[in-house]
mmCIF file of C-alpha atoms in Angstrom:
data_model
loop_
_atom_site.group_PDB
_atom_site.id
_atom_site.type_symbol
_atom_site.label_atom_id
_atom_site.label_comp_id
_atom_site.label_asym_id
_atom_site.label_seq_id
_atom_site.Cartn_x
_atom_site.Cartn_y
_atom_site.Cartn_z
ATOM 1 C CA UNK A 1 -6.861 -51.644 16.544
ATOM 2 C CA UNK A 2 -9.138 -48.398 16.644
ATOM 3 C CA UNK A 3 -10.393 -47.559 20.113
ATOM 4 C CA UNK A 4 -13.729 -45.559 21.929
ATOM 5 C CA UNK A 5 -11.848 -42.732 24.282
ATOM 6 C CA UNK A 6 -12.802 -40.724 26.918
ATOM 7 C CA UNK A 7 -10.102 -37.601 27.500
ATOM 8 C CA UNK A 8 -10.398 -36.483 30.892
ATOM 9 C CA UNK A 9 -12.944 -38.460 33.118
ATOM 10 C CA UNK A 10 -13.740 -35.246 35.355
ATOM 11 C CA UNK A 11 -17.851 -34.448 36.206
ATOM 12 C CA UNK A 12 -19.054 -35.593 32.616
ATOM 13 C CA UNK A 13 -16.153 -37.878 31.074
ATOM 14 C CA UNK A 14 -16.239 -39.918 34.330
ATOM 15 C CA UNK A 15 -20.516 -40.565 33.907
ATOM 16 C CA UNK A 16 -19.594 -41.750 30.214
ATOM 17 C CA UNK A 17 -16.858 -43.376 30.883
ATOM 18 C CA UNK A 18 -18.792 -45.648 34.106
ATOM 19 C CA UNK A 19 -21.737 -45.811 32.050
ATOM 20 C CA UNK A 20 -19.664 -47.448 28.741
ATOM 21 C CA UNK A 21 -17.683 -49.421 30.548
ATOM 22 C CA UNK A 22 -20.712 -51.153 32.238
ATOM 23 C CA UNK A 23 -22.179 -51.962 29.269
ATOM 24 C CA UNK A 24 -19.002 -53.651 27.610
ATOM 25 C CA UNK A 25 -18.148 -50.867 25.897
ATOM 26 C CA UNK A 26 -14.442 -50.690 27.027
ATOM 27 C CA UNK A 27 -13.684 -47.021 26.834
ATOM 28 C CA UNK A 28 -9.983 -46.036 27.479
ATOM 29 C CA UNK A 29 -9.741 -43.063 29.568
ATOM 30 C CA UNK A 30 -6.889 -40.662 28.679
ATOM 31 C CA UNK A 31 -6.427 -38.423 32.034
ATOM 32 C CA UNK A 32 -4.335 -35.431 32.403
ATOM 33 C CA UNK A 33 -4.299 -34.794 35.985
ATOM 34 C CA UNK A 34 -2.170 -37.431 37.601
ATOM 35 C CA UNK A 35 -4.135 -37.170 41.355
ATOM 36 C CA UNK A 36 -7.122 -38.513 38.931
ATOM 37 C CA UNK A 37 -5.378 -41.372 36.702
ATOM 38 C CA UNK A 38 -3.771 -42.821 39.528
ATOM 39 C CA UNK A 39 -7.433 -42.896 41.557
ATOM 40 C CA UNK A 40 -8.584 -44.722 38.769
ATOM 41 C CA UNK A 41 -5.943 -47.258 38.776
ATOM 42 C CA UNK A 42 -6.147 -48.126 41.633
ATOM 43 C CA UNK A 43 -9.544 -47.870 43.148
ATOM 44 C CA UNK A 44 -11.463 -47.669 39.731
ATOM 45 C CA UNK A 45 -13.868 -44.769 38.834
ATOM 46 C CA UNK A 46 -17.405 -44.309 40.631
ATOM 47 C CA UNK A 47 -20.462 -42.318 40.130
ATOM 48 C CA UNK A 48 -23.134 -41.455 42.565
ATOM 49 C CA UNK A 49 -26.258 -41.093 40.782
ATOM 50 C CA UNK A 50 -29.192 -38.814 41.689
ATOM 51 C CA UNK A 51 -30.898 -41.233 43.512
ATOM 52 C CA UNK A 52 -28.066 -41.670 45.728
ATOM 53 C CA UNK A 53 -27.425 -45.103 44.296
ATOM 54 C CA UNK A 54 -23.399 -45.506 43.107
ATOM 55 C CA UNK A 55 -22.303 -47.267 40.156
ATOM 56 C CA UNK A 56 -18.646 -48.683 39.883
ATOM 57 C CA UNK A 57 -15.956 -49.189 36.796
ATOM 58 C CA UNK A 58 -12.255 -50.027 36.388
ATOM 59 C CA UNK A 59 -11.610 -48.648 32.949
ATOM 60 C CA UNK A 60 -7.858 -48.879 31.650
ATOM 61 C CA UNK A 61 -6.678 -45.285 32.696
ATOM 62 C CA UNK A 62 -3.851 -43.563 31.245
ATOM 63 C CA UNK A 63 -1.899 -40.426 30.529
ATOM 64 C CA UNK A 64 -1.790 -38.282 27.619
ATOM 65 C CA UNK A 65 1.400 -39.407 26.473
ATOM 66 C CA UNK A 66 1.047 -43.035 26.130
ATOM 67 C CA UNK A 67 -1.601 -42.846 24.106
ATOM 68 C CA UNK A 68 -0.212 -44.927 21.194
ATOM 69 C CA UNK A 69 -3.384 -46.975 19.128
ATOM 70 C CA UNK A 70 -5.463 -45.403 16.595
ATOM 71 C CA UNK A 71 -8.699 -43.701 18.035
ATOM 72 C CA UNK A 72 -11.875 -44.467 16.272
ATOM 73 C CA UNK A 73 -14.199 -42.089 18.500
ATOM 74 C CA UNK A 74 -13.022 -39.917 21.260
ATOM 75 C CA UNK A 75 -15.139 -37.930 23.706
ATOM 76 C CA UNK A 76 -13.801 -34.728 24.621
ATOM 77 C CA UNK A 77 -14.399 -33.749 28.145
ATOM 78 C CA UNK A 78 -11.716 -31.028 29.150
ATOM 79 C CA UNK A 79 -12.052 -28.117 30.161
ATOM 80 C CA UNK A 80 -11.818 -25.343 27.079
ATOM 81 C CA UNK A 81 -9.103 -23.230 27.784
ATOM 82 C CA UNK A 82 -6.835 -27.028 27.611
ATOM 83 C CA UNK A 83 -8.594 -27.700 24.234
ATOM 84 C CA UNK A 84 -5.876 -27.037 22.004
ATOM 85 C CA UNK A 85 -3.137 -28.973 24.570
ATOM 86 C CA UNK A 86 -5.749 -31.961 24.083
ATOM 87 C CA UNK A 87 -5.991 -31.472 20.364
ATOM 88 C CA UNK A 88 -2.101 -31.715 19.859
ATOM 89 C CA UNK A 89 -1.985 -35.365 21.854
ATOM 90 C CA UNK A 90 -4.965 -36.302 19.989
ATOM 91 C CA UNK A 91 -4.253 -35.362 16.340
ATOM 92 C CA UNK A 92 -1.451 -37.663 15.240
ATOM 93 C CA UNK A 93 -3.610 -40.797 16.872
ATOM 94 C CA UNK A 94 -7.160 -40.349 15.280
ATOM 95 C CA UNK A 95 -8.365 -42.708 12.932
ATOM 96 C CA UNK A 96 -8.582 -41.573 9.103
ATOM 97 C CA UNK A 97 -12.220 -42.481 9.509
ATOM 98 C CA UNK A 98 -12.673 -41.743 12.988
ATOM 99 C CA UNK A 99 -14.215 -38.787 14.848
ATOM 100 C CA UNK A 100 -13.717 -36.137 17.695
ATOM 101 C CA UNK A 101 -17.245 -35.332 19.966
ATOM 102 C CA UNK A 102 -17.071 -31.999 22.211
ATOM 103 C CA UNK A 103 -18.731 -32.606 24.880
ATOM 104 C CA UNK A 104 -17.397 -29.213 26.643
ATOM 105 C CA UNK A 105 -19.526 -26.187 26.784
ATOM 106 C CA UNK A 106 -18.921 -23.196 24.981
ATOM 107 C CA UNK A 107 -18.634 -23.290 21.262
ATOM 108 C CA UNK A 108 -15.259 -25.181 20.707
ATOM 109 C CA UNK A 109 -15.985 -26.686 17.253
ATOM 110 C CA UNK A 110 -15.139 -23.671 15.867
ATOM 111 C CA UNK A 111 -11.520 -24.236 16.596
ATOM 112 C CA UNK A 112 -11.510 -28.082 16.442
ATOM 113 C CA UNK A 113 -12.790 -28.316 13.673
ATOM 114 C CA UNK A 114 -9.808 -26.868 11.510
ATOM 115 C CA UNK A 115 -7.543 -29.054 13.668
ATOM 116 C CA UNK A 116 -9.072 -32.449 12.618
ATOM 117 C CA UNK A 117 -11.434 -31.680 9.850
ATOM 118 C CA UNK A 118 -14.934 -30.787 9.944
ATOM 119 C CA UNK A 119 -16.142 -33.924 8.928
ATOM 120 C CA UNK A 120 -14.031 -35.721 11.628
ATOM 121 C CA UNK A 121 -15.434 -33.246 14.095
ATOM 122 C CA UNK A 122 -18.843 -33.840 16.606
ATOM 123 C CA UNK A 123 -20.672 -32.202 19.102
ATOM 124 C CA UNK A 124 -22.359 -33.087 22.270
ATOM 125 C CA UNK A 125 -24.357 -30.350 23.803
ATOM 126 C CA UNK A 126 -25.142 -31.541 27.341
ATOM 127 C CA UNK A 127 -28.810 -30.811 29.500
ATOM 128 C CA UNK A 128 -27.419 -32.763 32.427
ATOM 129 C CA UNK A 129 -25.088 -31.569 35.669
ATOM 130 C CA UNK A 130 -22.599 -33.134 37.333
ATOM 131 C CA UNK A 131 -20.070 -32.618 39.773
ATOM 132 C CA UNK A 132 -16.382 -33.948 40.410
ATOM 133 C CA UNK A 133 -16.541 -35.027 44.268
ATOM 134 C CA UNK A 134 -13.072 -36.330 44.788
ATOM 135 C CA UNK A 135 -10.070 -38.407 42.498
ATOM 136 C CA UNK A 136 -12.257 -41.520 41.295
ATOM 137 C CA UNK A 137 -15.352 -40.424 42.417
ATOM 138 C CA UNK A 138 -17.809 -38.726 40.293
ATOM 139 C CA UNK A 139 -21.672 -37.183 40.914
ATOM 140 C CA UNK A 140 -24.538 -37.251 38.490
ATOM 141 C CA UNK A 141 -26.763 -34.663 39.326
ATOM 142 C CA UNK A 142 -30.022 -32.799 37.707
ATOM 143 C CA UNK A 143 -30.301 -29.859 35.138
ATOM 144 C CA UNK A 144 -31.452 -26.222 35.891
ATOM 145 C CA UNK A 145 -31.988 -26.464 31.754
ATOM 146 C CA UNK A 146 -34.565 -29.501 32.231
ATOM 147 C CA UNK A 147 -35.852 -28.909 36.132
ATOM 148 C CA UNK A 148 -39.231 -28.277 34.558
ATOM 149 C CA UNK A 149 -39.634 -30.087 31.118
ATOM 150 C CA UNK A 150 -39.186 -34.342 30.868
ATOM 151 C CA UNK A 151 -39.453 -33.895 27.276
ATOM 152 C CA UNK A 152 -36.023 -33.070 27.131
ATOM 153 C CA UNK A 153 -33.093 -35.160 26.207
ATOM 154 C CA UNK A 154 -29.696 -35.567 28.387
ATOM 155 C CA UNK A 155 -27.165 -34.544 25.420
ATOM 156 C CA UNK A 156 -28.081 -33.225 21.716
ATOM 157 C CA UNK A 157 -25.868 -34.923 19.272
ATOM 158 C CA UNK A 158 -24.714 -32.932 15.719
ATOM 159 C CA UNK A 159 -22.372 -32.694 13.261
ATOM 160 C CA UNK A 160 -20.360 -29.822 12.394
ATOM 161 C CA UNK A 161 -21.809 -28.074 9.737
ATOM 162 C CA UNK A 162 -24.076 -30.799 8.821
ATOM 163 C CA UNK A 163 -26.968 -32.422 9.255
ATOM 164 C CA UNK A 164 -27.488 -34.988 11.303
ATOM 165 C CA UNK A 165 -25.946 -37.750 9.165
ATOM 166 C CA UNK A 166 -24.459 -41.434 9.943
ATOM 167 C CA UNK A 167 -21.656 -39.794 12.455
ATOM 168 C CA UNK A 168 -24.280 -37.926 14.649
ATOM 169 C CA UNK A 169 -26.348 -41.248 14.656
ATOM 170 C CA UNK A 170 -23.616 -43.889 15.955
ATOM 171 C CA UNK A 171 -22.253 -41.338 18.698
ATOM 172 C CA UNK A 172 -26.093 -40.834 20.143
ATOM 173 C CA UNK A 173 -26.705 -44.341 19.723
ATOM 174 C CA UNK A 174 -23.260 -44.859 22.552
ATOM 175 C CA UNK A 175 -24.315 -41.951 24.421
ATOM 176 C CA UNK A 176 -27.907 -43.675 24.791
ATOM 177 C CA UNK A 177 -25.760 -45.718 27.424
ATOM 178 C CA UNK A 178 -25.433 -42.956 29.171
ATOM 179 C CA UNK A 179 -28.289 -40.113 29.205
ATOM 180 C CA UNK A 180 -31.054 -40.165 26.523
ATOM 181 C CA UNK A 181 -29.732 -38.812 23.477
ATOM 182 C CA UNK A 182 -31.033 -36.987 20.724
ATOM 183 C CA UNK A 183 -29.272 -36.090 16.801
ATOM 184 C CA UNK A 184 -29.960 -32.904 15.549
ATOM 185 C CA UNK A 185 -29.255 -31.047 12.413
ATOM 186 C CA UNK A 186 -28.093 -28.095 13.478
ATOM 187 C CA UNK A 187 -25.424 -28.572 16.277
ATOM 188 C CA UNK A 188 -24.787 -24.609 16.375
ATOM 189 C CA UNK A 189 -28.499 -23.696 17.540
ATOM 190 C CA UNK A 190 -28.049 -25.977 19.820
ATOM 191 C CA UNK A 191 -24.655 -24.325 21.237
ATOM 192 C CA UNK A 192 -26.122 -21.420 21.155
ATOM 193 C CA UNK A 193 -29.180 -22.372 23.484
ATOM 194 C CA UNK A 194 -26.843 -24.132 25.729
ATOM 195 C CA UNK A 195 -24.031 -20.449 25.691
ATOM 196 C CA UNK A 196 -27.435 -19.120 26.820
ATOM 197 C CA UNK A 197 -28.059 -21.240 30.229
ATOM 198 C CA UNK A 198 -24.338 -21.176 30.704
ATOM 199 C CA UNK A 199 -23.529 -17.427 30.726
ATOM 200 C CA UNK A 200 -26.997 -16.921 32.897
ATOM 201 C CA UNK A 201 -26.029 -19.432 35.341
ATOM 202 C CA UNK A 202 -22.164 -20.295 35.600
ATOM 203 C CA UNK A 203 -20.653 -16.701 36.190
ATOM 204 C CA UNK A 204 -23.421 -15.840 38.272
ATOM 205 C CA UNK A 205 -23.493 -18.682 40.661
ATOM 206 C CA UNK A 206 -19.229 -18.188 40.826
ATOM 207 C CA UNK A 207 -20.223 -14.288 41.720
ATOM 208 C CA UNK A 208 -22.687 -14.962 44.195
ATOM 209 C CA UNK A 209 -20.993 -17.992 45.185
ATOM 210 C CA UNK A 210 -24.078 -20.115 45.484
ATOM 211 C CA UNK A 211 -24.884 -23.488 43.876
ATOM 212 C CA UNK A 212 -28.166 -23.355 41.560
ATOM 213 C CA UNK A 213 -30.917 -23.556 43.801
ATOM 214 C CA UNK A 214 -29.932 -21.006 45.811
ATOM 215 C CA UNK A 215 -29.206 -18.726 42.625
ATOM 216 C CA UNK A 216 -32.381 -19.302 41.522
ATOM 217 C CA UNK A 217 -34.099 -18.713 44.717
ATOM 218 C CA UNK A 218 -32.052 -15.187 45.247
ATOM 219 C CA UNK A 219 -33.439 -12.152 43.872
ATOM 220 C CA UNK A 220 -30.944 -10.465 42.518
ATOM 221 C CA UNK A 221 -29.358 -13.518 40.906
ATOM 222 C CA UNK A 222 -32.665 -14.233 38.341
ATOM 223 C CA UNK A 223 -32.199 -10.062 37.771
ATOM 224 C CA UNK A 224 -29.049 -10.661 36.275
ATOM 225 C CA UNK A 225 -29.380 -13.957 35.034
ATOM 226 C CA UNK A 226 -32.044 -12.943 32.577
ATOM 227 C CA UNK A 227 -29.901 -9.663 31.550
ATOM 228 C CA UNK A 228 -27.225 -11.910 31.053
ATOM 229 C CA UNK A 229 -29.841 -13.910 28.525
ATOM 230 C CA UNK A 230 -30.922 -11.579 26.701
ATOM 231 C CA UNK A 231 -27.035 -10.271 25.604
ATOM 232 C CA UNK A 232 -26.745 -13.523 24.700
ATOM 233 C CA UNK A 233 -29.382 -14.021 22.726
ATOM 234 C CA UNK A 234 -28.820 -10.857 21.034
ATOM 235 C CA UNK A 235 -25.520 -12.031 19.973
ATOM 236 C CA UNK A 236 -26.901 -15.636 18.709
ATOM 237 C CA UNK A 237 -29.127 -13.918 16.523
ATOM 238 C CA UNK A 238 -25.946 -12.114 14.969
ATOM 239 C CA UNK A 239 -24.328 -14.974 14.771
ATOM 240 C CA UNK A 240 -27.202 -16.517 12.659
ATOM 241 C CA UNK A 241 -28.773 -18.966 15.221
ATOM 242 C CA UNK A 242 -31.455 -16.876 16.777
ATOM 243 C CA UNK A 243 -33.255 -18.584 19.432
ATOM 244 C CA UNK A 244 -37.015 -18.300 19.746
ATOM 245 C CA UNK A 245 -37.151 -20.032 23.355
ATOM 246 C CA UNK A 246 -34.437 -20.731 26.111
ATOM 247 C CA UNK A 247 -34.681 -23.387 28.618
ATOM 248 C CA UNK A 248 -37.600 -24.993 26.863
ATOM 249 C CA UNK A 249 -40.308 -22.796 28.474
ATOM 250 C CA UNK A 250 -39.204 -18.822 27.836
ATOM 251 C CA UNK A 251 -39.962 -17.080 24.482
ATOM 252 C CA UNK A 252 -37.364 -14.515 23.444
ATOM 253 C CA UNK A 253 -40.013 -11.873 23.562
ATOM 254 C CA UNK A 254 -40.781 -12.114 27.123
ATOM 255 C CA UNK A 255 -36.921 -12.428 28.060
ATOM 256 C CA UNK A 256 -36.365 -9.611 26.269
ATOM 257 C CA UNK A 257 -39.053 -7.547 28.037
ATOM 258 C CA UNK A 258 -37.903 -9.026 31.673
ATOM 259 C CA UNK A 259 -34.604 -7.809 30.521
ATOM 260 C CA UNK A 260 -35.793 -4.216 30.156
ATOM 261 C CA UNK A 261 -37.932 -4.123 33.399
ATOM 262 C CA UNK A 262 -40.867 -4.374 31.054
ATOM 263 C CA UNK A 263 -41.949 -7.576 32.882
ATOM 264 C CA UNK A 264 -41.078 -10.064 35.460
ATOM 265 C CA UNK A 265 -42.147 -13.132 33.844
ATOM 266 C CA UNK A 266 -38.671 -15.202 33.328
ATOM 267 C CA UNK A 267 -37.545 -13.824 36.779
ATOM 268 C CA UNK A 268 -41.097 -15.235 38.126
ATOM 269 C CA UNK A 269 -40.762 -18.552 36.462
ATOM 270 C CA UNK A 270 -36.264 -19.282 37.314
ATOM 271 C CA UNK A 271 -38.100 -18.790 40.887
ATOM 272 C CA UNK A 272 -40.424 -21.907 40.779
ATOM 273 C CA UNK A 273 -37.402 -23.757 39.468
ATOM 274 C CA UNK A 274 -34.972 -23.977 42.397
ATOM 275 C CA UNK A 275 -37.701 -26.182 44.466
ATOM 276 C CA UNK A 276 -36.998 -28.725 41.471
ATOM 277 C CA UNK A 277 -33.404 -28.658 41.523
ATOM 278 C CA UNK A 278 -31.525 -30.885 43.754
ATOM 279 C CA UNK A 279 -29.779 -29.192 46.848
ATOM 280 C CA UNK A 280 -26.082 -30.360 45.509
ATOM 281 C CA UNK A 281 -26.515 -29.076 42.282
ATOM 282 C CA UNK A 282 -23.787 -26.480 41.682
ATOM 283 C CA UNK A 283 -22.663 -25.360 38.087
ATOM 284 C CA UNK A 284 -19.362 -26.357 36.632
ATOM 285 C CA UNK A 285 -18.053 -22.609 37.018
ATOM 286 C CA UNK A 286 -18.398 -22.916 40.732
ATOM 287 C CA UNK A 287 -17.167 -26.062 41.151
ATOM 288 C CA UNK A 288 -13.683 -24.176 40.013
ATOM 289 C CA UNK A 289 -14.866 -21.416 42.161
ATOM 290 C CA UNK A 290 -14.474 -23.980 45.463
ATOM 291 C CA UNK A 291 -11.349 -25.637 44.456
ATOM 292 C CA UNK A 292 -9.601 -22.527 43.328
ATOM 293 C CA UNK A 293 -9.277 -23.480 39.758
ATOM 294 C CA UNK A 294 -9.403 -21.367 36.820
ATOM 295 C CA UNK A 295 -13.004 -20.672 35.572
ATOM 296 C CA UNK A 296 -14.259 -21.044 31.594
ATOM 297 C CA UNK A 297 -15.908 -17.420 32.043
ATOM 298 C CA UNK A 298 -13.680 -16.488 28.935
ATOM 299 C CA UNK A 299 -15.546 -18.871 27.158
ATOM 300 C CA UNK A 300 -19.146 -18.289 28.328
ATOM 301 C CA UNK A 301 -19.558 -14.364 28.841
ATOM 302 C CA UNK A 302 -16.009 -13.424 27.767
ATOM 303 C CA UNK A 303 -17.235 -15.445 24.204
ATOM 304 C CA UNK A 304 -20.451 -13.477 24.021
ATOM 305 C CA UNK A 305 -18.883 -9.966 24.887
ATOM 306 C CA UNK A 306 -16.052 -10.729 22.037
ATOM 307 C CA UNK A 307 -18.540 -12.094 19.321
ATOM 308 C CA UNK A 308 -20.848 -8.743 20.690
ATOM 309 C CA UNK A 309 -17.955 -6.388 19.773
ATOM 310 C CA UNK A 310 -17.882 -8.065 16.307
ATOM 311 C CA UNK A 311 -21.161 -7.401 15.741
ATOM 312 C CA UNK A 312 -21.630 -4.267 17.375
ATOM 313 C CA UNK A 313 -23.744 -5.535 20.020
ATOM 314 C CA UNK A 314 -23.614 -3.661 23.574
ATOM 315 C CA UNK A 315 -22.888 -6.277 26.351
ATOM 316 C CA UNK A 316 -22.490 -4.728 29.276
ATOM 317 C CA UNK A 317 -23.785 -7.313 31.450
ATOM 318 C CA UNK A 318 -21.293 -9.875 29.852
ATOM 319 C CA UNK A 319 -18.728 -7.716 30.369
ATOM 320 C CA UNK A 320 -19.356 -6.744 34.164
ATOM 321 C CA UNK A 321 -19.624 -10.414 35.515
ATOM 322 C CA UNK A 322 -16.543 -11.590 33.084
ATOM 323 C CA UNK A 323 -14.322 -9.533 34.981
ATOM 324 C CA UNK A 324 -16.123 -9.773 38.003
ATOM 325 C CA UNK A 325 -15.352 -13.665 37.710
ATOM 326 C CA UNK A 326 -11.535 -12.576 37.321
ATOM 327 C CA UNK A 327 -11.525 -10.329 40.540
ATOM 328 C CA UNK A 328 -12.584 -13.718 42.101
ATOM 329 C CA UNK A 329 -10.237 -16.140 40.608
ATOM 330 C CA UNK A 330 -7.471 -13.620 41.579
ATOM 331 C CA UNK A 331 -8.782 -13.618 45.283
ATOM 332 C CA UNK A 332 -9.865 -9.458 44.930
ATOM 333 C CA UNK A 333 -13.710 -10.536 45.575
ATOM 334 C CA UNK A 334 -14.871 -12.736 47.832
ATOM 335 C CA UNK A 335 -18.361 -14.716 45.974
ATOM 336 C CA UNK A 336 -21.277 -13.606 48.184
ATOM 337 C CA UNK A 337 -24.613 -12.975 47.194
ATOM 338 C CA UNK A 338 -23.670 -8.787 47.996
ATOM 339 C CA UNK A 339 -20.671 -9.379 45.471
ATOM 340 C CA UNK A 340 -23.220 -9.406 42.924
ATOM 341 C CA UNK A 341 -24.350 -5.760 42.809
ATOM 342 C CA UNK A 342 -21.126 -5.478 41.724
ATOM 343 C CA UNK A 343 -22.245 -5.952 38.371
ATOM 344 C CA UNK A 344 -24.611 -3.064 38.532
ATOM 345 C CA UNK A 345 -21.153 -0.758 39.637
#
């Protein structure tokens, strides 16, 4: 009997996991962390939505080492760096005909892909927040990426280096459940756009220690951001997916003359943002940040200064708040809004 799994029910796998479970959908959550699992087995798994409403789920929670049924679609929702300990529980158990969806940040296909196949291998690129609030309870919460557009969906769906064909179709017709979803045809542009609001936002906000409408609303913090951007984009376009707009309202031109002090338009508009996004908003980097956990910087900036050095692009904005993000994690800086002239030297 082939099953629909959720591995690891943190900020995002615990929204889809609620949200398909309501419906009838019985997902089986696989959970590492054993504080989590047993939260779920006992008390069930809730999510606070953004209205402050709460929805409520008992999905069959286990750990990674009793998985033992075949797995016809399974929703990634680790954290990267425990990608490839997720990919050896997984492997042996999914389906011939089944298929694995990211729905991490960062660019992970690239890796999971020659674990599982390409064809067996899907992406979820994700517009929405949320936030882990304790074991078994989970927070939906709004998008810096969408705080001024409502044409945009909650979670691009693509294939790995495909179009959008019958695979991409059937996963954003069960993520529908859960946030309006969208296939595309090319899942990498879409990565790409995402690395973008990631690298501007998560190491920043971990820095400066300040959830997102306070970065936005902080000087210094947009000044960075949209350096951090434009390396970024830089490094996309090497990469072959060069983005013409970020965040749905920015052309590349004008980021790329904000970057150089040639205008403050980007700056300007990341300003009349942060009265549209929700006070408890905080990015997933500091979330870690606050609980002492290791951060995904290697995989936001740390990925764009590595894939820079291929390509002999200069990122030394990416590099700065990478190991500024490290002097945090090890305790050496303290995240302040003055910790971020840091990056500056």
């Amino acid at each position: 009997m082939s099953r629909l799994v959720v591995y690891g029910a943190g900020a995002i796998g615990g929204q889809i996991a609620v949200r398909l479970a309501k419906v009838g959908l019985d997902p089986l959550v696989v959970e590492p962390w054993d504080t989590q699992r047993e939260a779920i087995q006992t008390r069930g798994l809730t999510m606070q939505t953004e209205g402050g409403g709460e929805e409520h789920a008992a999905p069959v929670a286990i750990a990674p080492q009793e998985l033992s049924e075949q797995v016809d679609l399974l929703f990634l929702c680790v954290k990267s760096y425990d990608t490839l300990e997720a990919l050896a529980v997984i492997k042996p158990w999914l389906a011939d005909d089944g298929f694995l969806v990211s729905m991490q940040n960062s660019i992970n296909e690239e890796w999971i892909a020659p674990e599982v196949g390409a064809e067996r291998t899907v992406g979820g690129v994700i517009l929405v927040n949320g936030s882990f609030l304790e074991p078994g309870r989970v927070q939906a919460s709004g998008s810096v990426s969408r705080a001024s557009s409502t044409t945009l969906p909650g979670v691009y769906v693509g294939e790995y280096g495909a179009l959008a064909g019958s695979n991409a179709r059937r996963v954003a017709d069960v993520l529908a459940n859960v946030w309006p979803a969208e296939p595309v045809d090319d899942l990498l542009h879409e990565r790409w756009s995402k690395m973008v609001n990631n690298t501007m936002l998560n190491p920043v906000s971990a820095v400066g220690g300040m959830r997102s409408a306070e970065l936005l609303a902080n000087a210094d913090a947009r000044r960075i951001a949209v350096r951090l951007a434009a390396e970024t984009m830089r490094v996309a376009g090497a990469e072959g997916h060069p983005l013409a707009r970020i965040m749905g309202d920015y052309d590349a031109a004008d980021v790329y003359a904000n970057a150089a002090g040639e205008s403050d338009v980007v700056e300007r508009g990341l300003a009349a943002r942060a009265a549209n996004v929700g006070p408890g908003a905080m990015t997933s980097m500091y979330q870690d940040v606050r609980r002492a956990r290791k951060t995904e910087v290697d995989y936001f900036s740390g990925l764009v200064s590595r894939k820079g050095a291929v390509h002999g692009i200069a990122t030394p904005y990416c590099d700065a708040i990478t190991a500024l993000v490290h002097r945090v994690e090890s305790g050496d800086v303290t995240p302040s809004a003055a910790s971020l002239r840091l990056v500056d030297g």
